[in-house]
Amino acid sequence: MSISILGAGAFGTSLAISLALGGRDVTLWARDNSAIETMRDTRENAARLPGAKLPDNIKLTSDIGDLTDNIVLLAVPMQRLRDVLSKAPALHGKTLVACCKGIELTTGEGPVEVIRSVAPIATPAILTGPSFAADIAKGLPTALTLACDDETALKDLQAELMAPNLRIYRTSDATGAELGGALKNVMAIACGAVMGAGLGESARASLITRGFAEMNRMALALGSKPDTLSGLSGFGDLILTCTSPQSRNYSFGFALGNGADFDRNITVEGAATARATLQKAQTLKIEMPITQMVVALLDQKLSVREAMNELLARPPKEE
């Protein structure tokens, strides 16, 4: 079977390479035709994934009408997902697999919810978990979670997305999977800020642990299964994103912590997600103090040390 990928950023390109090397024919779409022409000529996405060669069985296109496969991976930023889908009605009857992580700022919806909202006749799913595009493109071993409420479609989709270096685990808990992928980015900003400010590894370990508790509180309140966030889509992704400078969210937080400039052209999903999460938490009356501190940092209402002091000064409680 062939597979289409909408979005030729680093992650979309890396998935295209992995699936193509696994024997799939892949159509990779980007809206910038000049970028597509360059990629055709060089067989490389030098702007997003330098050094990674594109196999011959990857077709490159800027015409969304070329995405004719039944399975389409949506590798676009979370805050653009609704707009992209709204402009591509031909995709609405297909199996649409979100490969982005976050919560939409305007609606509070996750990727699967956005797909359901814009394309109600589609079969929505999400592919998420601890993964860096550069690792996948190099053929390094990576395990991901595939979530879809339709269990029959889920098993077929799992088989189609497996590749030599990609091990795919499945779950029917799409809510939990999308929340794990979204909320870990908020915690990664917090951990980056702590390390950037020189507050130490012990502080980071505490934030990871208590951040995981926050993630679970929201996931359970929204109907997730209790064990979903203990897997790759939650705990696994949290550990990777909170400990590696390859993470854009961690690096953004690190820059916040040490007062350095950060490239505004780099997408940091956790910033919008933090604000959307805090709004949702307030509506649900859920305590999420780390998320609240991240928003305060983003709004420049507190310094990192002031935010940490507020967290440390919270009333004693049972773990």
CSV table of C-alpha atoms in Angstrom, one decimal, residues 57-299:
chain,number,residue,atom,x,y,z
A,57,ASN,CA,10.0,5.8,-4.0
A,58,ILE,CA,9.1,9.2,-2.4
A,59,LYS,CA,7.0,11.3,-4.8
A,60,LEU,CA,7.2,15.0,-4.1
A,61,THR,CA,4.4,17.3,-4.8
A,62,SER,CA,2.8,20.7,-4.0
A,63,ASP,CA,-0.5,19.7,-5.4
A,64,ILE,CA,-2.8,18.5,-2.7
A,65,GLY,CA,-4.8,16.7,-5.3
A,66,ASP,CA,-1.9,14.2,-5.6
A,67,LEU,CA,-2.7,12.9,-2.1
A,68,THR,CA,-4.9,10.1,-3.3
A,69,ASP,CA,-4.0,7.3,-0.8
A,70,ASN,CA,-6.5,6.2,1.7
A,71,ILE,CA,-4.0,6.8,4.6
A,72,VAL,CA,-2.8,10.4,5.0
A,73,LEU,CA,-0.4,11.4,7.7
A,74,LEU,CA,-0.9,15.1,8.8
A,75,ALA,CA,2.5,16.4,9.7
A,76,VAL,CA,1.7,20.1,10.1
A,77,PRO,CA,1.9,22.3,13.2
A,78,MET,CA,-1.0,21.9,15.6
A,79,GLN,CA,-2.2,25.5,15.3
A,80,ARG,CA,-2.4,25.2,11.5
A,81,LEU,CA,-4.1,21.8,11.4
A,82,ARG,CA,-7.7,23.1,11.2
A,83,ASP,CA,-6.9,25.6,8.5
A,84,VAL,CA,-5.1,23.0,6.3
A,85,LEU,CA,-7.9,20.5,6.6
A,86,SER,CA,-10.5,23.1,5.9
A,87,LYS,CA,-8.8,23.8,2.6
A,88,ALA,CA,-8.5,20.1,1.6
A,89,PRO,CA,-12.0,18.7,1.5
A,90,ALA,CA,-10.8,15.9,-0.8
A,91,LEU,CA,-9.1,14.3,2.2
A,92,HIS,CA,-12.1,14.3,4.4
A,93,GLY,CA,-13.2,10.7,3.7
A,94,LYS,CA,-9.8,9.2,4.3
A,95,THR,CA,-8.0,7.8,7.3
A,96,LEU,CA,-6.3,10.9,8.7
A,97,VAL,CA,-3.5,10.4,11.1
A,98,ALA,CA,-2.4,13.4,13.1
A,99,CYS,CA,1.4,13.6,13.6
A,100,CYS,CA,1.3,16.9,15.5
A,101,LYS,CA,1.2,17.5,19.3
A,102,GLY,CA,-0.7,20.2,21.1
A,103,ILE,CA,-4.0,21.8,22.0
A,104,GLU,CA,-5.6,24.3,19.7
A,105,LEU,CA,-5.5,27.7,21.4
A,106,THR,CA,-8.9,28.9,20.0
A,107,THR,CA,-11.0,25.8,20.8
A,108,GLY,CA,-9.1,23.8,23.4
A,109,GLU,CA,-9.3,20.8,21.1
A,110,GLY,CA,-6.5,18.2,20.4
A,111,PRO,CA,-5.5,16.9,17.0
A,112,VAL,CA,-8.1,14.1,16.9
A,113,GLU,CA,-10.8,16.4,18.0
A,114,VAL,CA,-9.9,18.9,15.3
A,115,ILE,CA,-10.1,16.1,12.6
A,116,ARG,CA,-13.5,15.1,13.9
A,117,SER,CA,-14.7,18.6,13.8
A,118,VAL,CA,-13.5,19.5,10.3
A,119,ALA,CA,-13.8,16.1,8.7
A,120,PRO,CA,-16.5,14.2,10.5
A,121,ILE,CA,-16.6,11.4,7.8
A,122,ALA,CA,-12.8,10.7,8.2
A,123,THR,CA,-11.3,8.0,10.3
A,124,PRO,CA,-9.2,10.0,12.8
A,125,ALA,CA,-6.1,8.7,14.5
A,126,ILE,CA,-2.9,10.1,16.0
A,127,LEU,CA,0.7,8.9,15.9
A,128,THR,CA,2.7,10.1,18.8
A,129,GLY,CA,5.5,9.3,21.3
A,130,PRO,CA,9.2,9.9,22.1
A,131,SER,CA,10.8,10.6,18.7
A,132,PHE,CA,13.2,13.1,17.1
A,133,ALA,CA,12.9,13.5,13.3
A,134,ALA,CA,16.7,13.2,12.9
A,135,ASP,CA,16.8,9.8,14.7
A,136,ILE,CA,14.0,8.4,12.5
A,137,ALA,CA,15.6,9.7,9.3
A,138,LYS,CA,18.9,8.0,10.3
A,139,GLY,CA,17.1,4.7,10.7
A,140,LEU,CA,17.6,4.6,14.5
A,141,PRO,CA,15.2,2.5,16.5
A,142,THR,CA,12.1,4.4,17.6
A,143,ALA,CA,8.8,3.2,19.3
A,144,LEU,CA,5.6,5.2,18.9
A,145,THR,CA,2.0,5.0,19.9
A,146,LEU,CA,-0.8,4.9,17.4
A,147,ALA,CA,-4.2,5.7,18.8
A,148,CYS,CA,-7.6,5.4,17.1
A,149,ASP,CA,-11.1,4.8,18.6
A,150,ASP,CA,-12.0,2.4,15.8
A,151,GLU,CA,-10.2,-0.8,16.9
A,152,THR,CA,-10.7,-2.6,13.5
A,153,ALA,CA,-9.2,0.3,11.6
A,154,LEU,CA,-6.5,0.6,14.3
A,155,LYS,CA,-5.1,-2.9,13.7
A,156,ASP,CA,-4.9,-2.4,9.9
A,157,LEU,CA,-3.3,1.0,10.3
A,158,GLN,CA,-0.7,-0.3,12.8
A,159,ALA,CA,0.4,-2.9,10.2
A,160,GLU,CA,0.7,-0.3,7.5
A,161,LEU,CA,2.8,2.1,9.5
A,162,MET,CA,5.3,-0.3,10.8
A,163,ALA,CA,8.8,0.1,9.4
A,164,PRO,CA,12.2,-1.6,10.1
A,165,ASN,CA,13.2,1.1,12.6
A,166,LEU,CA,9.6,2.0,13.7
A,167,ARG,CA,7.8,-0.2,16.3
A,168,ILE,CA,4.2,0.9,16.6
A,169,TYR,CA,2.1,0.1,19.7
A,170,ARG,CA,-1.6,0.6,19.4
A,171,THR,CA,-4.3,2.0,21.8
A,172,SER,CA,-7.9,2.9,21.4
A,173,ASP,CA,-7.5,5.8,23.9
A,174,ALA,CA,-7.0,8.6,21.5
A,175,THR,CA,-7.9,11.2,24.1
A,176,GLY,CA,-5.1,10.0,26.4
A,177,ALA,CA,-2.6,9.7,23.6
A,178,GLU,CA,-3.2,13.2,22.2
A,179,LEU,CA,-3.1,14.8,25.7
A,180,GLY,CA,0.2,13.0,26.6
A,181,GLY,CA,1.8,14.4,23.4
A,182,ALA,CA,0.5,17.9,24.1
A,183,LEU,CA,1.1,18.3,27.8
A,184,LYS,CA,4.6,17.0,27.8
A,185,ASN,CA,5.6,20.0,25.7
A,186,VAL,CA,4.5,22.3,28.5
A,187,MET,CA,6.6,20.4,31.0
A,188,ALA,CA,9.6,20.5,28.7
A,189,ILE,CA,9.4,24.3,28.6
A,190,ALA,CA,9.4,24.3,32.4
A,191,CYS,CA,12.4,21.9,32.6
A,192,GLY,CA,14.3,23.9,30.0
A,193,ALA,CA,13.8,27.1,32.0
A,194,VAL,CA,15.0,25.5,35.2
A,195,MET,CA,18.1,24.2,33.6
A,196,GLY,CA,18.7,27.5,31.8
A,197,ALA,CA,18.5,29.3,35.0
A,198,GLY,CA,21.0,27.0,36.6
A,199,LEU,CA,18.6,25.5,39.2
A,200,GLY,CA,19.9,22.0,38.9
A,201,GLU,CA,19.1,18.4,38.0
A,202,SER,CA,17.2,17.8,41.2
A,203,ALA,CA,14.8,20.6,40.3
A,204,ARG,CA,14.3,19.1,36.9
A,205,ALA,CA,13.6,15.7,38.2
A,206,SER,CA,11.0,17.2,40.6
A,207,LEU,CA,9.3,19.0,37.7
A,208,ILE,CA,9.2,15.9,35.5
A,209,THR,CA,7.6,13.9,38.3
A,210,ARG,CA,5.1,16.5,39.4
A,211,GLY,CA,4.5,17.5,35.8
A,212,PHE,CA,3.5,13.9,35.1
A,213,ALA,CA,1.0,14.1,37.9
A,214,GLU,CA,-0.5,17.2,36.3
A,215,MET,CA,-0.7,15.5,33.0
A,216,ASN,CA,-2.6,12.6,34.5
A,217,ARG,CA,-5.0,14.8,36.4
A,218,MET,CA,-6.2,16.4,33.2
A,219,ALA,CA,-6.2,13.2,31.1
A,220,LEU,CA,-8.3,11.4,33.7
A,221,ALA,CA,-10.7,14.4,34.0
A,222,LEU,CA,-11.2,14.2,30.2
A,223,GLY,CA,-11.9,10.5,30.1
A,224,SER,CA,-8.6,9.0,29.4
A,225,LYS,CA,-7.8,5.5,30.5
A,226,PRO,CA,-5.6,5.5,33.7
A,227,ASP,CA,-2.7,3.6,32.2
A,228,THR,CA,-2.4,5.5,28.8
A,229,LEU,CA,-0.1,8.2,30.0
A,230,SER,CA,2.3,5.6,31.6
A,231,GLY,CA,3.2,4.5,28.1
A,232,LEU,CA,5.1,6.0,25.2
A,233,SER,CA,2.6,8.8,24.4
A,234,GLY,CA,2.9,10.2,27.9
A,235,PHE,CA,5.8,9.2,30.2
A,236,GLY,CA,8.1,8.1,27.3
A,237,ASP,CA,7.7,11.4,25.4
A,238,LEU,CA,7.9,13.4,28.7
A,239,ILE,CA,11.3,11.9,29.5
A,240,LEU,CA,12.7,12.5,26.1
A,241,THR,CA,11.4,16.0,25.7
A,242,CYS,CA,12.4,17.2,29.2
A,243,THR,CA,16.0,16.0,29.0
A,244,SER,CA,17.3,16.7,25.5
A,245,PRO,CA,18.4,19.9,23.8
A,246,GLN,CA,17.1,18.4,20.5
A,247,SER,CA,13.7,19.2,21.9
A,248,ARG,CA,12.4,22.6,20.5
A,249,ASN,CA,10.3,23.1,23.6
A,250,TYR,CA,13.1,22.3,26.0
A,251,SER,CA,15.5,24.6,24.1
A,252,PHE,CA,12.9,27.4,24.1
A,253,GLY,CA,12.5,27.0,27.9
A,254,PHE,CA,16.3,27.0,28.3
A,255,ALA,CA,16.5,30.3,26.4
A,256,LEU,CA,13.8,31.7,28.7
A,257,GLY,CA,15.8,30.6,31.7
A,258,ASN,CA,19.1,32.1,30.8
A,259,GLY,CA,17.7,35.2,29.0
A,260,ALA,CA,19.0,34.2,25.6
A,261,ASP,CA,17.3,34.9,22.2
A,262,PHE,CA,15.4,32.1,20.6
A,263,ASP,CA,14.7,31.7,16.8
A,264,ARG,CA,11.1,32.9,16.3
A,265,ASN,CA,10.9,30.8,13.1
A,266,ILE,CA,11.1,27.6,15.1
A,267,THR,CA,7.7,26.2,16.0
A,268,VAL,CA,7.2,25.8,19.8
A,269,GLU,CA,3.9,24.0,20.2
A,270,GLY,CA,4.2,24.0,24.0
A,271,ALA,CA,3.7,27.8,24.2
A,272,ALA,CA,0.2,27.9,22.8
A,273,THR,CA,-0.6,24.5,24.4
A,274,ALA,CA,0.3,25.9,27.9
A,275,ARG,CA,-2.2,28.8,27.5
A,276,ALA,CA,-4.9,26.4,26.1
A,277,THR,CA,-4.2,23.9,28.9
A,278,LEU,CA,-4.5,26.5,31.6
A,279,GLN,CA,-7.8,27.7,30.2
A,280,LYS,CA,-9.1,24.1,30.2
A,281,ALA,CA,-7.8,23.4,33.7
A,282,GLN,CA,-9.6,26.5,35.1
A,283,THR,CA,-12.8,25.4,33.4
A,284,LEU,CA,-12.5,21.9,34.8
A,285,LYS,CA,-11.3,23.2,38.2
A,286,ILE,CA,-8.1,21.2,38.0
A,287,GLU,CA,-4.9,22.3,39.8
A,288,MET,CA,-2.0,22.6,37.3
A,289,PRO,CA,0.5,24.8,39.1
A,290,ILE,CA,3.5,24.0,36.8
A,291,THR,CA,1.4,24.9,33.7
A,292,GLN,CA,0.3,28.1,35.5
A,293,MET,CA,4.0,29.0,36.1
A,294,VAL,CA,4.9,28.3,32.5
A,295,VAL,CA,2.2,30.7,31.3
A,296,ALA,CA,3.4,33.3,33.8
A,297,LEU,CA,7.0,32.9,32.3
A,298,LEU,CA,5.6,33.3,28.8
A,299,ASP,CA,3.8,36.4,29.8
